[in-house]
CSV table of C-alpha atoms in Angstrom, one decimal:
chain,number,residue,atom,x,y,z
G,153,MET,CA,16.8,-7.8,-12.8
G,154,LYS,CA,14.4,-5.4,-12.7
G,155,ALA,CA,11.0,-4.9,-11.0
G,156,LEU,CA,7.9,-2.8,-12.6
G,157,VAL,CA,6.3,-0.7,-9.6
G,158,LEU,CA,2.3,-0.8,-10.4
G,159,SER,CA,1.0,3.1,-9.1
G,160,GLY,CA,-1.6,4.2,-11.4
G,161,GLY,CA,-4.8,3.3,-10.1
G,162,ALA,CA,-7.1,5.6,-9.5
G,163,GLY,CA,-8.4,4.4,-6.3
G,164,SER,CA,-12.3,4.9,-6.5
G,165,ARG,CA,-13.1,2.9,-3.8
G,166,LEU,CA,-10.8,5.5,-1.5
G,167,ARG,CA,-13.8,7.8,-2.9
G,168,PRO,CA,-13.9,11.2,-1.9
G,169,PHE,CA,-11.0,11.2,-0.2
G,170,SER,CA,-8.5,10.0,-3.7
G,171,HIS,CA,-9.9,12.9,-5.3
G,172,THR,CA,-7.3,14.8,-2.9
G,173,THR,CA,-4.7,12.3,-2.6
G,174,PRO,CA,-3.3,9.8,-4.9
G,175,LYS,CA,-4.4,6.5,-3.1
G,176,GLN,CA,-0.7,5.8,-3.2
G,177,LEU,CA,0.8,8.1,-1.2
G,178,VAL,CA,-1.6,7.6,1.8
G,179,PRO,CA,0.9,7.0,4.9
G,180,VAL,CA,0.6,3.6,6.8
G,181,ALA,CA,2.6,3.4,9.9
G,182,GLY,CA,4.1,6.5,9.0
G,183,LYS,CA,5.1,6.1,5.5
G,184,PRO,CA,3.5,6.1,2.5
G,185,VAL,CA,1.9,3.0,1.2
G,186,LEU,CA,4.1,3.5,-2.3
G,187,PHE,CA,7.4,3.9,-0.2
G,188,HIS,CA,6.8,0.4,1.5
G,189,ALA,CA,6.6,-0.7,-1.9
G,190,LEU,CA,10.1,0.8,-2.8
G,191,ASP,CA,12.1,0.2,-0.2
G,192,ALA,CA,10.3,-4.2,-0.3
G,193,LEU,CA,12.3,-3.5,-3.3
G,194,THR,CA,16.0,-2.3,-2.5
G,195,ALA,CA,16.0,-4.3,0.3
G,196,ALA,CA,15.8,-7.5,-1.8
G,197,GLY,CA,18.5,-6.2,-4.0
G,198,ILE,CA,16.8,-3.9,-6.8
G,199,ASP,CA,17.3,-0.8,-8.0
G,200,ASP,CA,16.6,-0.5,-11.6
G,201,ILE,CA,12.5,0.3,-11.4
G,202,GLY,CA,9.8,1.1,-13.5
G,203,LEU,CA,7.4,2.9,-11.6
G,204,ILE,CA,3.7,3.2,-13.9
G,205,VAL,CA,1.7,6.1,-13.5
G,206,GLY,CA,-1.2,7.7,-13.9
G,207,GLU,CA,0.8,11.1,-15.1
G,208,ALA,CA,4.6,10.6,-16.2
G,209,ASP,CA,4.5,14.5,-14.0
G,210,GLY,CA,1.5,14.2,-11.9
G,211,PRO,CA,1.1,13.9,-8.1
G,212,VAL,CA,3.4,10.2,-7.2
G,213,SER,CA,6.1,10.9,-10.3
G,214,ARG,CA,7.0,14.3,-8.2
G,215,ALA,CA,6.5,12.7,-4.9
G,216,VAL,CA,9.1,9.5,-5.9
G,217,ARG,CA,11.4,12.2,-7.7
G,218,GLU,CA,11.5,14.6,-4.2
G,219,ARG,CA,11.9,11.5,-1.8
G,220,PRO,CA,14.6,12.1,0.8
G,221,GLY,CA,18.3,9.8,0.3
G,222,PHE,CA,16.3,7.2,-2.4
G,223,ASP,CA,18.7,7.0,-4.5
G,224,ALA,CA,17.7,3.6,-6.2
G,225,ARG,CA,17.3,4.1,-10.9
G,226,VAL,CA,13.6,5.2,-11.2
G,227,THR,CA,11.9,5.3,-15.0
G,228,CYS,CA,8.0,6.8,-15.1
G,229,ILE,CA,6.0,4.7,-17.2
G,230,ALA,CA,2.8,6.7,-17.8
G,231,GLN,CA,-1.2,4.8,-18.6
G,232,ASP,CA,-3.2,6.7,-19.9
G,233,ALA,CA,-6.2,4.6,-19.0
G,234,PRO,CA,-6.4,1.6,-16.4
G,235,ARG,CA,-5.9,-0.8,-19.3
G,236,GLY,CA,-5.4,-4.0,-17.4
G,237,LEU,CA,-2.3,-5.2,-15.6
G,238,ALA,CA,-0.5,-7.0,-18.8
G,239,HIS,CA,-1.1,-3.1,-20.2
G,240,CYS,CA,1.5,-2.3,-17.6
G,241,VAL,CA,3.8,-4.6,-19.1
G,242,LEU,CA,3.2,-4.4,-22.6
G,243,ILE,CA,4.1,-0.7,-22.1
G,244,ALA,CA,7.1,-0.8,-20.4
G,245,ARG,CA,8.7,-3.7,-22.9
G,246,ASP,CA,11.3,-0.9,-24.0
G,247,PHE,CA,12.1,-0.5,-20.2
G,248,LEU,CA,12.3,-4.4,-19.0
G,249,GLY,CA,14.1,-5.6,-22.8
G,250,ASP,CA,14.7,-8.6,-22.0
G,251,ASP,CA,15.4,-9.1,-18.5
G,252,ASP,CA,14.0,-10.8,-15.2
G,253,PHE,CA,11.7,-8.5,-13.1
G,254,THR,CA,8.9,-8.7,-10.6
G,255,MET,CA,6.6,-7.2,-10.5
G,256,TYR,CA,4.5,-5.4,-7.7
G,257,LEU,CA,1.6,-3.5,-7.7
G,258,GLY,CA,2.3,-0.3,-5.5
G,259,ASP,CA,-1.2,-0.7,-3.0
G,260,ASN,CA,0.3,-3.9,-1.5
G,261,ILE,CA,1.9,-4.2,1.5
G,262,PHE,CA,3.7,-7.4,2.7
G,263,GLN,CA,4.9,-7.2,5.9
G,264,GLY,CA,9.5,-7.7,6.1
G,265,GLY,CA,9.1,-7.3,2.0
G,266,ILE,CA,9.3,-10.0,-0.4
G,267,THR,CA,13.2,-10.7,-0.3
G,268,ASP,CA,12.1,-14.1,0.1
G,269,THR,CA,10.3,-14.0,-2.6
G,270,LEU,CA,12.3,-13.5,-5.4
G,271,ASP,CA,15.0,-15.8,-3.5
G,272,ALA,CA,12.8,-18.5,-4.3
G,273,PHE,CA,12.5,-17.0,-7.6
G,274,ARG,CA,16.0,-16.9,-8.4
G,275,ALA,CA,17.1,-20.7,-7.2
G,276,ARG,CA,14.4,-22.3,-9.5
G,277,ARG,CA,14.0,-19.6,-12.4
G,278,PRO,CA,10.8,-20.7,-13.4
G,279,THR,CA,8.7,-19.0,-16.7
G,280,ALA,CA,7.1,-16.7,-13.9
G,281,GLN,CA,6.7,-17.1,-10.2
G,282,LEU,CA,3.5,-16.0,-8.4
G,283,ALA,CA,3.2,-15.0,-4.6
G,284,VAL,CA,0.7,-16.8,-3.0
G,285,ARG,CA,-1.2,-16.4,0.7
G,286,LYS,CA,-3.7,-18.9,1.9
G,287,VAL,CA,-6.9,-17.0,2.5
G,288,THR,CA,-10.3,-17.7,4.6
G,289,ASP,CA,-13.0,-16.2,1.5
G,290,PRO,CA,-11.3,-17.2,-1.7
G,291,GLY,CA,-13.8,-16.2,-3.3
G,292,GLN,CA,-13.2,-12.7,-2.9
G,293,TYR,CA,-10.2,-13.0,-5.0
G,294,GLY,CA,-8.2,-14.6,-7.9
G,295,ILE,CA,-6.7,-18.2,-7.1
G,296,ALA,CA,-3.6,-20.1,-7.9
G,297,GLU,CA,-4.5,-23.9,-8.9
G,298,LEU,CA,-1.5,-26.0,-7.8
G,299,ASP,CA,-0.8,-29.8,-8.3
G,300,ALA,CA,0.9,-31.7,-6.1
G,301,GLU,CA,4.8,-30.7,-7.2
G,302,GLY,CA,3.4,-27.0,-6.5
G,303,ARG,CA,2.8,-26.4,-9.9
G,304,VAL,CA,0.5,-23.2,-11.3
G,305,ILE,CA,-1.9,-25.2,-12.9
G,306,ALA,CA,-5.1,-23.1,-13.4
G,307,LEU,CA,-6.2,-19.6,-12.3
G,308,GLN,CA,-9.8,-18.3,-11.6
G,309,GLU,CA,-10.5,-14.7,-11.1
G,310,LYS,CA,-13.0,-14.6,-7.9
G,311,PRO,CA,-15.0,-17.7,-8.6
G,312,GLU,CA,-18.2,-19.3,-6.7
G,313,HIS,CA,-17.0,-22.1,-6.0
G,314,PRO,CA,-13.1,-22.0,-5.7
G,315,ARG,CA,-10.5,-25.4,-5.7
G,316,SER,CA,-8.1,-23.8,-3.9
G,317,ASP,CA,-8.1,-21.3,-0.7
G,318,LEU,CA,-4.8,-20.0,-2.2
G,319,ALA,CA,-5.1,-16.5,-3.1
G,320,ILE,CA,-2.4,-14.1,-6.1
G,321,THR,CA,-0.7,-10.7,-4.1
G,322,GLY,CA,0.2,-8.9,-5.6
G,323,ALA,CA,4.2,-9.5,-6.6
G,324,TYR,CA,4.8,-11.5,-9.7
G,325,VAL,CA,8.1,-12.5,-10.6
G,326,PHE,CA,8.4,-13.5,-14.3
G,327,THR,CA,11.5,-14.5,-17.6
G,328,SER,CA,10.9,-12.9,-20.9
G,329,GLU,CA,8.6,-14.9,-22.0
G,330,ILE,CA,5.7,-13.3,-20.3
G,331,HIS,CA,5.8,-10.7,-23.4
G,332,GLU,CA,4.6,-13.4,-25.8
G,333,ALA,CA,2.1,-14.2,-23.5
G,334,VAL,CA,1.0,-10.7,-22.7
G,335,ARG,CA,1.5,-10.2,-26.9
G,336,ALA,CA,-2.0,-13.4,-27.4
G,337,ILE,CA,-3.9,-12.2,-25.1
G,338,GLY,CA,-7.1,-10.1,-26.1
G,339,PRO,CA,-9.0,-7.9,-23.5
G,340,SER,CA,-11.1,-9.6,-21.0
G,341,ALA,CA,-14.9,-8.9,-20.6
G,342,ARG,CA,-14.5,-5.8,-18.1
G,343,GLY,CA,-12.5,-4.3,-21.6
G,344,GLU,CA,-8.6,-4.9,-19.9
G,345,LEU,CA,-5.2,-7.1,-20.2
G,346,GLU,CA,-5.6,-9.3,-17.6
G,347,ILE,CA,-2.1,-10.9,-16.2
G,348,THR,CA,-4.5,-13.6,-14.7
G,349,ASP,CA,-5.0,-14.5,-18.7
G,350,ALA,CA,-1.7,-14.3,-19.6
G,351,VAL,CA,-0.3,-16.3,-16.8
G,352,GLN,CA,-3.2,-19.2,-17.6
G,353,TRP,CA,-1.7,-19.2,-21.4
G,354,LEU,CA,1.4,-19.7,-20.2
G,355,VAL,CA,0.7,-22.3,-17.6
G,356,SER,CA,-2.0,-23.5,-21.1
G,357,ARG,CA,1.4,-24.5,-23.0
G,358,GLY,CA,3.1,-26.0,-20.9
G,359,ARG,CA,5.4,-23.4,-19.4
G,360,THR,CA,6.8,-24.1,-15.8
G,361,VAL,CA,4.5,-21.5,-13.2
G,362,THR,CA,5.1,-22.1,-9.5
G,363,ALA,CA,3.7,-20.2,-6.6
G,364,HIS,CA,5.5,-19.3,-3.1
G,365,HIS,CA,3.1,-18.4,-0.6
G,366,PHE,CA,4.4,-15.7,1.6
G,367,SER,CA,2.9,-16.6,5.3
G,368,ARG,CA,3.5,-13.3,7.1
G,369,TYR,CA,0.9,-10.6,6.4
G,370,TRP,CA,-0.4,-9.4,3.6
G,371,ALA,CA,-2.7,-6.4,2.2
G,372,ASP,CA,-4.4,-5.3,-0.4
G,373,THR,CA,-4.8,-1.6,0.7
G,374,GLY,CA,-7.9,0.1,-1.9
G,375,THR,CA,-10.1,0.8,1.0
G,376,LEU,CA,-10.5,2.7,4.2
G,377,THR,CA,-11.1,-0.1,6.3
G,378,ASP,CA,-7.8,-2.0,4.3
G,379,LEU,CA,-5.4,1.3,5.2
G,380,LEU,CA,-6.6,1.2,8.5
G,381,ALA,CA,-6.2,-2.4,9.6
G,382,CYS,CA,-2.5,-2.4,7.7
G,383,ASN,CA,-1.9,0.7,10.0
G,384,LYS,CA,-2.5,-1.2,12.8
G,385,VAL,CA,-0.4,-4.5,11.7
G,386,LEU,CA,2.2,-2.2,10.8
G,387,LEU,CA,2.8,0.0,14.5
G,388,GLN,CA,2.8,-3.1,16.6
G,389,ALA,CA,6.3,-3.4,14.6
G,390,LEU,CA,7.5,0.6,16.3
G,391,THR,CA,11.0,0.8,18.1
G,392,PRO,CA,9.8,3.6,20.7
G,393,ALA,CA,11.8,7.2,19.8
G,394,VAL,CA,11.6,10.5,20.8
G,395,GLY,CA,13.1,12.7,18.9
G,396,GLY,CA,11.4,15.5,19.8
G,397,SER,CA,10.0,17.6,23.5
G,398,VAL,CA,8.2,15.6,25.9
G,399,ASP,CA,6.8,18.4,28.7
G,400,GLU,CA,6.4,16.4,32.8
G,401,HIS,CA,3.0,16.8,31.7
G,402,SER,CA,3.0,14.2,29.1
G,403,ARG,CA,3.3,11.0,29.2
G,404,LEU,CA,4.4,8.3,26.7
G,405,LEU,CA,2.5,5.4,26.9
G,406,GLY,CA,4.2,1.7,25.6
G,407,PRO,CA,5.6,2.3,22.1
G,408,VAL,CA,5.4,5.3,20.7
G,409,VAL,CA,8.0,7.7,18.0
G,410,VAL,CA,7.8,11.4,18.6
G,411,GLU,CA,9.8,12.7,15.5
G,412,GLU,CA,11.9,15.2,15.2
G,413,GLY,CA,10.6,18.9,16.7
G,414,ALA,CA,7.7,17.8,17.5
G,415,THR,CA,6.4,19.0,20.7
G,416,LEU,CA,3.7,18.0,23.4
G,417,ARG,CA,2.2,19.6,26.2
G,418,ALA,CA,-0.4,18.2,28.8
G,419,SER,CA,-0.6,14.5,26.8
G,420,VAL,CA,-1.5,11.9,26.8
G,421,VAL,CA,0.1,8.8,23.5
G,422,GLU,CA,-0.4,5.9,23.3
G,423,GLY,CA,1.6,4.0,21.4
G,424,PRO,CA,2.2,2.3,18.8
G,425,ALA,CA,1.5,5.7,17.6
G,426,ILE,CA,3.7,7.8,15.8
G,427,ILE,CA,4.2,12.0,15.8
G,428,GLY,CA,5.1,13.5,13.0
G,429,ARG,CA,7.8,15.9,12.4
G,430,HIS,CA,7.0,19.3,13.9
G,431,SER,CA,3.7,18.2,14.8
G,432,THR,CA,1.7,19.6,18.4
G,433,LEU,CA,-0.7,18.1,20.8
G,434,VAL,CA,-1.6,19.7,22.9
G,435,ASN,CA,-4.3,18.9,26.1
G,436,CYS,CA,-5.0,15.6,24.0
G,437,ARG,CA,-4.8,11.8,24.1
G,438,VAL,CA,-3.6,10.4,20.7
G,439,GLY,CA,-3.6,6.2,20.0
G,440,PRO,CA,-3.6,4.3,20.6
G,441,TYR,CA,-2.9,2.6,16.5
G,442,SER,CA,-2.8,6.7,15.8
G,443,ALA,CA,0.0,7.6,12.5
G,444,VAL,CA,0.2,12.0,13.0
G,445,GLY,CA,1.9,13.4,10.4
G,446,ALA,CA,4.2,16.4,10.1
G,447,HIS,CA,3.3,19.6,10.9
G,448,CYS,CA,0.5,18.8,12.2
G,449,ARG,CA,-1.8,20.3,14.9
G,450,ILE,CA,-4.4,18.1,17.8
G,451,GLU,CA,-5.6,20.3,20.5
G,452,ALA,CA,-8.1,19.1,23.0
G,453,SER,CA,-8.8,16.0,21.4
G,454,ASP,CA,-8.9,12.3,21.5
G,455,VAL,CA,-7.5,10.3,19.2
G,456,ALA,CA,-6.9,6.7,17.8
G,457,ASP,CA,-7.2,3.9,15.0
G,458,SER,CA,-6.5,7.7,13.2
G,459,VAL,CA,-4.5,8.1,10.6
G,460,LEU,CA,-3.6,12.3,10.0
G,461,LEU,CA,-1.4,14.1,6.6
G,462,ASP,CA,0.8,16.4,7.3
G,463,ARG,CA,-1.0,19.5,7.9
G,464,SER,CA,-3.4,19.1,10.1
G,465,THR,CA,-5.5,19.8,12.5
G,466,VAL,CA,-8.2,18.0,15.3
G,467,GLN,CA,-9.2,20.5,17.9
G,468,GLY,CA,-11.9,20.1,20.6
G,469,VAL,CA,-13.2,16.9,19.0
G,470,HIS,CA,-13.8,14.1,21.7
G,471,LYS,CA,-13.9,11.1,20.0
G,472,LEU,CA,-12.4,10.6,16.1
G,473,ARG,CA,-12.2,6.9,15.7
G,474,GLY,CA,-11.0,4.7,12.6
G,475,SER,CA,-10.8,8.0,10.4
G,476,ILE,CA,-8.0,9.2,7.8
G,477,ILE,CA,-8.0,12.9,7.4
G,478,GLY,CA,-6.3,14.8,4.4
G,479,LYS,CA,-3.6,17.2,4.7
G,480,ALA,CA,-4.1,20.6,5.7
G,481,ALA,CA,-7.7,19.7,6.9
G,482,ASP,CA,-9.1,21.1,9.3
G,483,ILE,CA,-11.6,19.1,12.1
G,484,ARG,CA,-13.3,21.3,14.6
G,485,ARG,CA,-16.4,20.2,17.3
G,486,ASP,CA,-18.9,22.7,16.7
G,487,SER,CA,-20.7,21.3,20.2
G,488,THR,CA,-18.9,20.6,23.8
G,489,ASP,CA,-21.5,17.1,23.1
G,490,PRO,CA,-19.9,14.4,24.4
G,491,GLY,CA,-20.3,11.6,20.8
G,492,CYS,CA,-17.3,9.5,18.2
G,493,HIS,CA,-16.7,9.4,14.7
G,494,LYS,CA,-15.3,8.7,11.7
G,495,LEU,CA,-13.9,10.4,8.8
G,496,LEU,CA,-12.8,10.6,5.6
G,497,VAL,CA,-12.0,13.4,4.7
G,498,GLY,CA,-9.9,15.0,2.3
G,499,ASP,CA,-7.0,17.3,1.5
G,500,ASP,CA,-7.3,21.3,2.4
G,501,SER,CA,-11.0,20.2,3.4
G,502,ARG,CA,-12.5,22.1,6.7
G,503,VAL,CA,-15.3,20.5,8.7
G,504,PHE,CA,-17.4,20.8,12.3
G,505,VAL,CA,-18.2,18.0,13.1
G,506,PRO,CA,-21.6,18.3,15.7
G,507,GLY,CA,-22.9,17.3,18.6
């Protein structure tokens, strides 16, 4: 089985942050969202991966190629503009051949991976299989309606009156019959080739389309709120480890990872939290639910429920909460008055937080 990972989206819901950092490379629990997807696939035994990207030699492609220790075979396939999920299958036809494959949306997180989802497909080998999850607000999702035997009989896209509470997640599994379906459909009202239309085409012609119920945590990390919520959930499974230096005036409370080369001086880190490689904390409090990247510096500040990308600096900020700070960003306070701030800051930014 092969995999097709979709990683070409522009991240419009995360602008202006995504103007400088592709949304797929934003870290969640210390690791880029896309790397969670790739690791889930290799854990399921898939080592031949097609990666849909916006640029053949762009930042996403380079990040995957340069990732240490990742030895799966990755073929980058450029999509010149967002033209729909089914269009991704069309342009990946040569890579996919006639093999079965899983299509995985690269900004989705499946806690614990999708090995059981792929095993369910292998056991029955339907024409197509959707990973679905029960949700409380089905009108906000694409929805799968099932018959008594668990076969998909209809799909609805964000219906006003949902006939099911089963949301279609970002993991699909297909046989080569999907290629006929994506060639047969036309663009939707928004001008894209929709994978739901292709699956509905299969259903309407009596092909076997099943649903596998994913019961663990699943998230689409397309917004700041989604990213931080996902970061919080994944950090709860953290195994404590100290590879850096923690001085006698510092304290680690709860599950905390201090990576190699990190230094803590007169600081408190309350877990779950990750302090990245070669980062420095001085006279500050970090956590819970914070993930600090590599080569960061936090001084005289109080940070919680936030994600700091590599080489960022936070100095003199009394309360930084629910924030994502881009690479090499510099956040400083221009007043000693206390305050609470929620920030979404792009790479290489310099921000003075007012009192």
